[in-house]
Amino acid sequence: QVQLLESGGGLVQAGDSLRLSCAASGRTFSNNAMAWFRQGPGKEREFVAAINWSGSRTDYADSVKGRFTISRDYAKKIVYLQMNTLKPEDTAVYFCAADGAYRGFPGAFENGYDYWGQGTQVTVSS
């Protein structure tokens, strides 16, 4: 059974940093793109960041560019989202996603991802 498990969420103050982790089990995603999405209270789920299979290509939502960094550790099979200078508007449930296609890159296209985690809550107070 394929699972993506997010961790690292929590309650922080504006300006703080957090690092989210997404650990995969059940299969390897070393040849697959991975991404982070988020859903704020009363909002639609939105794209945050994506990384291709090799780590050579990344994509970010304009709202997080310069503050968030997506990366992956192949040995540990973990994808990270480093979030700096957090703002109250970053408050959301953050979801990890994986593309089932070999070396594809859906980028911000939500329907391009086949596997999803349950999400981790990030709350940023002002």
Coordinates of C-alpha atoms in Angstrom, one line a residue:
Q1 CA 0.0 0.0 0.0
V2 CA 1.5 3.3 -1.1
Q3 CA 1.5 6.0 1.6
L4 CA 2.7 9.6 1.8
L5 CA 3.1 10.8 5.4
E6 CA 3.6 14.5 6.1
S7 CA 5.0 15.8 9.3
G8 CA 6.5 18.9 10.8
G9 CA 3.5 21.1 11.0
G10 CA 2.6 23.2 14.0
L11 CA 1.8 26.6 15.4
V12 CA 4.3 29.3 14.9
Q13 CA 4.5 33.1 14.9
A14 CA 4.8 35.3 11.9
G15 CA 8.4 35.5 10.7
D16 CA 9.3 32.0 12.1
S17 CA 10.4 29.0 10.0
L18 CA 9.2 25.4 9.7
R19 CA 10.3 22.4 7.8
L20 CA 7.8 20.0 6.5
S21 CA 8.7 16.4 5.6
C22 CA 6.9 13.9 3.4
A23 CA 8.0 10.3 3.8
A24 CA 6.9 7.7 1.2
S25 CA 6.3 4.0 1.9
G26 CA 5.0 1.2 -0.2
R27 CA 7.0 2.2 -3.3
T28 CA 9.9 4.3 -4.3
F29 CA 9.4 7.7 -6.0
S30 CA 13.0 8.3 -6.9
N31 CA 11.9 8.6 -10.6
N32 CA 8.8 10.7 -9.9
A33 CA 8.0 14.3 -9.4
M34 CA 6.8 15.4 -6.0
A35 CA 4.9 18.4 -4.8
W36 CA 3.3 20.3 -2.0
F37 CA -0.1 21.8 -2.1
R38 CA -2.1 23.6 0.7
Q39 CA -5.6 24.3 1.6
G40 CA -6.4 27.3 3.8
P41 CA -9.6 27.8 5.8
G42 CA -12.5 28.3 3.5
K43 CA -10.2 28.1 0.4
E44 CA -9.6 25.7 -2.5
R45 CA -6.5 23.6 -2.4
E46 CA -3.6 25.4 -4.2
F47 CA -0.2 24.6 -5.5
V48 CA 2.8 25.5 -3.4
A49 CA 5.9 23.9 -4.8
A50 CA 7.1 21.0 -7.0
I51 CA 10.3 19.2 -7.7
N52 CA 11.2 16.9 -10.5
W53 CA 12.6 13.4 -10.2
S54 CA 16.3 14.5 -10.2
G55 CA 15.9 17.7 -8.2
S56 CA 17.2 19.7 -11.1
R57 CA 13.9 21.5 -11.7
T58 CA 11.6 23.2 -9.2
D59 CA 8.5 25.3 -9.4
Y60 CA 6.9 27.6 -6.9
A61 CA 3.7 29.6 -6.4
D62 CA 4.4 33.3 -6.6
S63 CA 3.1 33.7 -3.1
V64 CA 6.0 31.6 -1.7
K65 CA 8.9 32.3 -4.0
G66 CA 11.9 33.4 -2.1
R67 CA 10.6 32.1 1.2
F68 CA 9.9 28.4 0.6
T69 CA 12.3 25.8 -0.7
I70 CA 11.4 22.2 -1.8
S71 CA 14.1 19.5 -1.8
R72 CA 14.4 15.8 -1.7
D73 CA 16.6 13.2 0.0
Y74 CA 16.8 10.1 -2.1
A75 CA 18.4 7.9 0.5
K76 CA 15.7 8.7 3.1
K77 CA 12.9 8.9 0.5
I78 CA 11.8 12.1 2.0
V79 CA 10.7 15.4 0.3
Y80 CA 11.1 18.5 2.3
L81 CA 9.4 21.9 2.3
Q82 CA 11.5 24.5 4.1
M83 CA 9.3 27.5 5.0
N84 CA 10.9 30.7 6.1
T85 CA 9.5 34.1 7.0
L86 CA 6.1 32.6 7.5
K87 CA 3.0 34.8 7.3
P88 CA -0.5 34.4 8.7
E89 CA -1.8 33.8 5.1
D90 CA 0.4 30.7 5.0
T91 CA -1.9 29.1 7.5
A92 CA -3.3 25.9 5.9
V93 CA -3.2 22.2 5.8
Y94 CA -0.2 21.2 3.7
F95 CA -0.4 18.1 1.5
C96 CA 2.3 16.1 -0.1
A97 CA 1.7 14.7 -3.6
A98 CA 3.5 12.3 -5.9
D99 CA 3.2 11.8 -9.6
G100 CA 2.8 8.2 -10.7
A101 CA 4.4 8.8 -14.1
Y102 CA 8.0 8.0 -14.8
R103 CA 10.1 11.2 -14.8
G104 CA 7.1 13.4 -15.6
F105 CA 6.6 16.9 -14.2
P106 CA 3.1 18.0 -13.6
G107 CA 4.3 21.2 -11.8
A108 CA 1.3 23.1 -10.5
F109 CA -1.3 20.9 -12.2
E110 CA -3.1 19.2 -9.3
N111 CA -4.7 16.5 -11.4
G112 CA -1.3 15.4 -12.5
Y113 CA -0.5 13.8 -9.1
D114 CA -1.7 10.3 -8.3
Y115 CA -0.8 9.9 -4.7
W116 CA -1.6 12.2 -1.8
G117 CA -0.9 12.4 1.9
Q118 CA -3.4 13.2 4.6
G119 CA -1.9 16.6 5.3
T120 CA -0.3 18.4 8.2
Q121 CA -1.6 21.6 9.8
V122 CA 0.5 24.8 9.7
T123 CA -0.9 27.7 11.7
V124 CA 0.9 31.1 11.7
S125 CA -0.2 33.6 14.2
S126 CA 0.3 37.4 13.8

